[in-house]
Amino acid sequence: MEAKKIRSTFIEFFQSKQHQYVPSSPIVVKNDPTLMFTNAGMNQFKDAFLGNEIAKFPRVANSQKCLRVSGKHNDLEEVGVDTYHHTMFEMLGNWSFGDYFKKEAIEWAWELLTDVYGLSADRLYVSVFEGDKGDNLEMDREAFELWKAIVPEDRIIMGSKKDNFWEMGDTGPCGPCSEIHVDLRSDAERASIPGKDLVNNDHPQVIEIWNLVFMQFNRVADGSLKSLPATHVDTGMGFERLVRAIQHKSSNYDTDLFTPFIAELEKKSGKSYGENEQTDIAFRVIVDHIRAISFTIADGQIPSNNKAGYVIRRILRRAVRYGYTFLGFNEPFLYELTPMIASNFGDIFPEVRQQQEFISKVIFEEETSFLRTLANGLKILDQIKSELKAKNENVIPGKTAFELYDTFGFPLDLTSLIAREHGLSLDEAGFALEMEAQKNRSRAASESETGDWVMVHEDEGVEFIGYDFLKSDSNIVKYRVISDKKGDRYQVVLDKTPFYAESGGQVGDTGWLISDSEKIKVVDTKKENDLIVHFVEKLPKSPEKQFSAEVDQHRRSLTMNNHTATHLLQSALKSVLGDHIQQRGSLVNDQLLRFDFSHFGKMTEEEIEKVENLVNAKVRENIPLVERRNVPIEEAKSLGATALFGEKYGEFVRMITFDSSYSVELCGGTHVPSTSQIGLVKITSEGSISAGVRRIEAITSVAAEAYLREQEQLLKEIQELLKNPKDVKKAIEALLDERNSLKKEIEGLHLEKASGIKSELLKQFQRKDDLNLLIAKVELPNADSLKKLAYELKNEVENAFVILAAAIEDKPQIAVIIEDSLVGSKNLNAGSIVRELAKEIQGGGGGQPFFATAGGKDLNGLDRVVLKAKELFG
RNA sequence: GGGGAUGUAGCUCAGUUGGCUAGAGCGCUUGGCUGGCAGCCAAGAGGUCGUCGGUUCGAGCCCGAUCUUCUCCA
């Protein structure tokens, strides 16, 4: 059975059991400070389990894109070494939210694996929670009995808390789980050692494929367990492993999920998979990583130098590194795999097909830049090598290797490889030491302590009412303190709030919380999952009182102008540049709007003008806002609403329309009641921020007016300066021309003057033994001309020895120049001469033996300099 | 968020412990030569040495601040 068929079969199977199919949520996580990427199928249902939200469907099935780059079995550096771990993988899952429980979950899992997929029962083992004394939990007898009705008892394994009790975190929903393992060894091997002994023992051919979690407890802060009012089922089956089991392969990479990619790489590299352990690892690394990179970029995460973007960059670079070292790719190659990603995964994950060109471009740029980094590192390493050779040493110090890695991004394994090739070794312990120090520095700098929530008023739902109100009577549900190096910050949650939390690019509201005894400033509002958190200047003294929550209306209203303008801008860009325009990021605050979008190439002046004109035309049309909340997502899409890739949408969405034939977007932000309120939109800049992504900044209403006024004022001032010419541009051009010709003229005059002085000086040379001596006082316009004059005299007179005392812009300066040959033969040194003479002008100086200069403070000393020089040499 | 590096001609880069008149290669302009794969020769243009401030007689170089880009860590 093909992988595609296996996936669709899973979904259809659960659909036939009344499950709702839900698309994968984005692989990149937003609004959760504890998580950068989706790492399990349950992430998007977290709020349902936590009770923050009521599940929209009682039964759900899905295939979730996941990414894991850290954790005990998912260290990035390990992926590809074995045959069954991945960075990006799909997690198939079926879910019950307060609906069916253990019986159905177990029976259906078995039915699907054996009857539908045809896995033979004698290769399967199941595990059941054995109980735990510490938590005072009995074994999961219910699951055990259910399994016993299906499989022989000797195929049921009792598992410890570590393997068979699942917890989301230190606190929260949890429960026993039951795992299904499959033994994929040959019959001979199976006969010699029973599979049962190998379950949960890291055997590469005896692996867990499905985990059925039965959530029935809530772990509370004191560590104890409480029964949940409703029980849930959360299952997760690693898709890649399932495919391998069904296709009877000994490695995930031998399934048709990966073989087309390996074949393509074989073609490109001329090397074959399965011939050499090192190159095999390289093949696996690349075909694994290209998936991770493509999917995260499709969900809007571009490689960058911090946070989630940095994780992507590291994965991509690891793939390039392996290709470079073991498969001989010296040119970008990863990007050429993206069409295959699109064709193999585009059906279930349309985002990788629709954005294939963009993904390819981003990867290409990133590969190119890394190859540059590598080339640069190789150069530096060459230097290091020759330095070592010169010192007759053969160990690259850890500090040096670390510098190469830390500052220049050159991978350690490459350093070590090249070192070996040149008979050098590498001080790896020293490197580790430096690395540790780096980590400690970073940790110390970003240490923060999150205090526990202090509950004030119990309240279940937290309600946002800011679309309709800017003021409300609210109670504080809870508050806490977060401390880091910069000090303490205070967070407050309200039972209902008009404050908009930062989201969709729009900044969080500011304002005040006012009770009868105090007034507290709200400096920002942010989301934490679905919680709305107000950042306040100080904690309330009487938090139990009722507060009037008041949004800063002026700021909100300016922000709304910019947000609506952003929508108008996006549509205008589409109509001027084409339908490939997609939002890549956005910032909307009270000052400006910033809009990032996919587009290749710089926008021309004409295009910018067209866009600006179109947007302003729409403003003048005074189009009223049509806001619809709780629109079924399918309906919204059929109405042509613009949705974002990488955005998590629920079943119901909010639609913001300004002229149904012009701008229809899914958006949670706040907007003006009609477009004319925006007044004026002015684009202030257009530029590139990364491969294939352009950024436009614009201002609206009062800011736009102020900007135009400033420009006008500036022009006015310039006109006045120029005595109000008819054509300012021409006047300035004329001025510049004149300035240039005058500059040249001055240069000519200086030259003339200098040559006058020079010819005068040439006459004053005195023959003294076999050298030509000149000691003179001159007046010159600048220091440069003194230098020039000295050099010219030296060049024109044989065996010249020149001492010039110059007055330059009311400052005394001395220059001494000596024909090179005299320096040695006469034992003269311009540096020491000039230092001696500089005493007379209260200064100091120096230079080289043949030429030196000095400056000083006492202009009157110049005559003494001449006298003294004559005394010494005359 | 923290550490390190980087910014010099249109491009790629040199530039020693502060002191050669700020250079090289490629590119550009002009002229000359030339049947040969990056044609050759000659002349020339092109630089606020990222920006601002400081130290110094003197700063591309040293110090401080700031911005750009790269890079590692969190």
Short mmCIF file of N, CA, C and O (backbone and C1' of nucleotides) in Angstrom, two decimals, chain A residues 306-307 310 313 317 405-407 435 438 442 791 844-846 848 853 855, chain B residues 1-5 13-14 19-22 57-58 70-74:
data_model
loop_
_atom_site.label_atom_id
_atom_site.label_comp_id
_atom_site.label_asym_id
_atom_site.label_seq_id
_atom_site.Cartn_x
_atom_site.Cartn_y
_atom_site.Cartn_z
N ASN A 306 17.83 34.02 14.76
CA ASN A 306 17.43 33.69 16.13
C ASN A 306 16.09 32.97 16.20
O ASN A 306 15.35 32.91 15.22
N LYS A 307 15.84 32.43 17.36
CA LYS A 307 14.60 31.70 17.64
C LYS A 307 14.30 30.62 16.60
O LYS A 307 15.18 29.92 16.16
N TYR A 310 16.27 30.38 13.47
CA TYR A 310 17.62 29.86 13.64
C TYR A 310 17.61 28.32 13.64
O TYR A 310 18.54 27.68 13.13
N ARG A 313 17.49 27.36 10.11
CA ARG A 313 18.79 27.59 9.49
C ARG A 313 19.74 26.45 9.84
O ARG A 313 20.47 25.95 9.00
N ARG A 317 21.48 23.96 7.19
CA ARG A 317 22.93 23.92 7.06
C ARG A 317 23.48 22.53 7.31
O ARG A 317 24.46 22.13 6.70
N TYR A 405 34.16 28.43 14.59
CA TYR A 405 32.76 28.00 14.65
C TYR A 405 31.85 29.13 15.08
O TYR A 405 30.84 29.43 14.45
N ASP A 406 32.26 29.79 16.16
CA ASP A 406 31.40 30.78 16.81
C ASP A 406 31.29 32.06 16.00
O ASP A 406 30.20 32.60 15.82
N THR A 407 32.42 32.52 15.49
CA THR A 407 32.42 33.80 14.80
C THR A 407 32.16 33.65 13.32
O THR A 407 31.49 34.47 12.71
N MET A 435 32.63 26.29 24.44
CA MET A 435 31.20 26.18 24.13
C MET A 435 30.39 26.30 25.42
O MET A 435 29.36 26.98 25.44
N GLN A 438 30.23 29.82 26.56
CA GLN A 438 29.29 30.57 25.73
C GLN A 438 27.86 30.33 26.20
O GLN A 438 27.06 31.25 26.33
N SER A 442 25.06 33.03 27.87
CA SER A 442 23.73 33.28 27.33
C SER A 442 22.65 33.01 28.37
O SER A 442 21.68 33.75 28.48
N TYR A 791 57.65 65.91 -0.52
CA TYR A 791 57.94 64.80 -1.41
C TYR A 791 58.45 65.29 -2.76
O TYR A 791 59.35 64.71 -3.34
N GLY A 844 55.04 67.55 19.49
CA GLY A 844 55.76 66.29 19.33
C GLY A 844 55.49 65.75 17.94
O GLY A 844 54.66 66.29 17.21
N GLY A 845 56.19 64.72 17.58
CA GLY A 845 55.94 64.17 16.26
C GLY A 845 56.72 62.90 16.03
O GLY A 845 57.26 62.31 16.95
N GLY A 846 56.73 62.49 14.81
CA GLY A 846 57.45 61.27 14.50
C GLY A 846 57.17 60.87 13.06
O GLY A 846 56.56 61.62 12.30
N GLN A 848 58.86 58.05 9.83
CA GLN A 848 59.87 57.06 9.50
C GLN A 848 61.23 57.75 9.40
O GLN A 848 61.28 58.98 9.39
N THR A 853 56.89 64.13 10.41
CA THR A 853 56.22 65.41 10.60
C THR A 853 55.96 65.62 12.09
O THR A 853 55.96 64.69 12.87
N GLY A 855 53.66 68.44 14.84
CA GLY A 855 52.80 69.61 14.98
C GLY A 855 53.00 70.16 16.38
O GLY A 855 53.61 69.52 17.23
P G B 1 16.37 42.32 21.88
"O5'" G B 1 17.42 41.89 23.03
"C5'" G B 1 17.09 42.13 24.36
"C4'" G B 1 17.70 41.04 25.19
"C3'" G B 1 19.21 40.90 25.02
"O3'" G B 1 19.93 41.83 25.84
"C1'" G B 1 18.22 38.77 24.85
P G B 2 21.33 42.42 25.29
"O5'" G B 2 22.33 41.19 25.47
"C5'" G B 2 22.83 40.88 26.76
"C4'" G B 2 23.73 39.68 26.70
"C3'" G B 2 24.97 39.83 25.81
"O3'" G B 2 26.02 40.54 26.44
"C1'" G B 2 23.92 37.78 25.33
P G B 3 27.08 41.34 25.56
"O5'" G B 3 27.90 40.18 24.86
"C5'" G B 3 28.86 39.45 25.61
"C4'" G B 3 29.46 38.36 24.78
"C3'" G B 3 30.28 38.77 23.57
"O3'" G B 3 31.55 39.26 23.93
"C1'" G B 3 28.91 36.94 23.00
P G B 4 32.26 40.40 23.06
"O5'" G B 4 32.63 39.62 21.71
"C5'" G B 4 33.66 38.64 21.71
"C4'" G B 4 33.69 37.94 20.39
"C3'" G B 4 33.99 38.80 19.18
"O3'" G B 4 35.37 39.10 19.06
"C1'" G B 4 32.19 37.36 18.68
P A B 5 35.84 40.47 18.43
"O5'" A B 5 35.40 40.32 16.90
"C5'" A B 5 36.22 39.64 15.98
"C4'" A B 5 35.46 39.32 14.73
"C3'" A B 5 35.33 40.46 13.72
"O3'" A B 5 36.50 40.63 12.96
"C1'" A B 5 33.25 39.35 13.94
P C B 13 34.88 39.61 -0.11
"O5'" C B 13 36.08 40.64 -0.08
"C5'" C B 13 37.07 40.56 0.90
"C4'" C B 13 38.43 40.74 0.26
"C3'" C B 13 39.46 41.41 1.16
"O3'" C B 13 40.04 40.49 2.07
"C1'" C B 13 39.56 42.35 -1.02
P A B 14 40.71 41.01 3.41
"O5'" A B 14 42.20 41.24 2.93
"C5'" A B 14 42.71 42.50 2.87
"C4'" A B 14 44.10 42.48 2.31
"C3'" A B 14 45.08 43.27 3.16
"O3'" A B 14 45.70 42.47 4.13
"C1'" A B 14 45.08 44.10 0.95
P G B 19 50.93 53.74 10.84
"O5'" G B 19 51.59 55.16 10.57
"C5'" G B 19 50.79 56.22 10.07
"C4'" G B 19 51.67 57.30 9.50
"C3'" G B 19 52.92 56.77 8.78
"O3'" G B 19 53.22 57.64 7.71
"C1'" G B 19 53.56 58.17 10.56
P C B 20 52.57 57.63 6.41
"O5'" C B 20 52.63 56.21 5.66
"C5'" C B 20 52.54 56.16 4.21
"C4'" C B 20 53.84 56.60 3.63
"C3'" C B 20 53.78 57.00 2.17
"O3'" C B 20 54.52 58.21 2.01
"C1'" C B 20 55.38 55.27 2.47
P U B 21 54.11 59.54 2.44
"O5'" U B 21 52.83 59.77 1.53
"C5'" U B 21 51.69 60.42 2.09
"C4'" U B 21 50.77 60.86 1.00
"C3'" U B 21 50.04 59.72 0.28
"O3'" U B 21 48.74 60.18 -0.10
"C1'" U B 21 51.31 60.93 -1.27
P A B 22 47.45 59.78 0.74
"O5'" A B 22 47.06 58.34 0.17
"C5'" A B 22 47.99 57.30 0.24
"C4'" A B 22 47.30 55.98 0.27
"C3'" A B 22 46.67 55.52 -1.04
"O3'" A B 22 47.66 55.00 -1.90
"C1'" A B 22 45.23 55.02 0.77
P C B 57 49.45 66.22 21.46
"O5'" C B 57 49.54 66.58 19.92
"C5'" C B 57 49.51 67.95 19.50
"C4'" C B 57 49.90 68.03 18.04
"C3'" C B 57 49.18 67.04 17.14
"O3'" C B 57 47.93 67.55 16.73
"C1'" C B 57 51.50 66.93 16.71
P G B 58 46.69 66.59 16.68
"O5'" G B 58 47.11 65.56 15.54
"C5'" G B 58 47.15 66.01 14.19
"C4'" G B 58 47.69 64.92 13.30
"C3'" G B 58 46.93 63.60 13.35
"O3'" G B 58 45.78 63.63 12.52
"C1'" G B 58 49.25 63.19 13.47
P C B 70 22.80 38.94 7.05
"O5'" C B 70 24.13 38.19 7.53
"C5'" C B 70 25.05 37.69 6.58
"C4'" C B 70 26.31 37.26 7.26
"C3'" C B 70 26.16 36.17 8.32
"O3'" C B 70 26.04 34.89 7.76
"C1'" C B 70 27.59 37.86 9.12
P U B 71 25.12 33.80 8.50
"O5'" U B 71 25.94 33.53 9.85
"C5'" U B 71 27.18 32.84 9.80
"C4'" U B 71 27.82 32.84 11.16
"C3'" U B 71 27.00 32.22 12.28
"O3'" U B 71 27.06 30.81 12.25
"C1'" U B 71 27.95 34.24 13.04
P C B 72 25.83 29.97 12.81
"O5'" C B 72 26.17 29.84 14.36
"C5'" C B 72 27.32 29.14 14.78
"C4'" C B 72 27.63 29.49 16.21
"C3'" C B 72 26.52 29.20 17.22
"O3'" C B 72 26.48 27.84 17.59
"C1'" C B 72 27.39 31.35 17.62
P C B 73 25.08 27.20 18.04
"O5'" C B 73 24.80 27.91 19.45
"C5'" C B 73 25.55 27.54 20.60
"C4'" C B 73 25.23 28.46 21.75
"C3'" C B 73 23.79 28.42 22.25
"O3'" C B 73 23.55 27.30 23.09
"C1'" C B 73 24.51 30.65 22.09
P A B 74 22.09 26.67 23.15
"O5'" A B 74 21.25 27.81 23.87
"C5'" A B 74 21.41 28.04 25.26
"C4'" A B 74 20.49 29.16 25.70
"C3'" A B 74 19.03 28.95 25.40
"O3'" A B 74 18.39 28.16 26.39
"C1'" A B 74 19.68 31.12 24.73
#
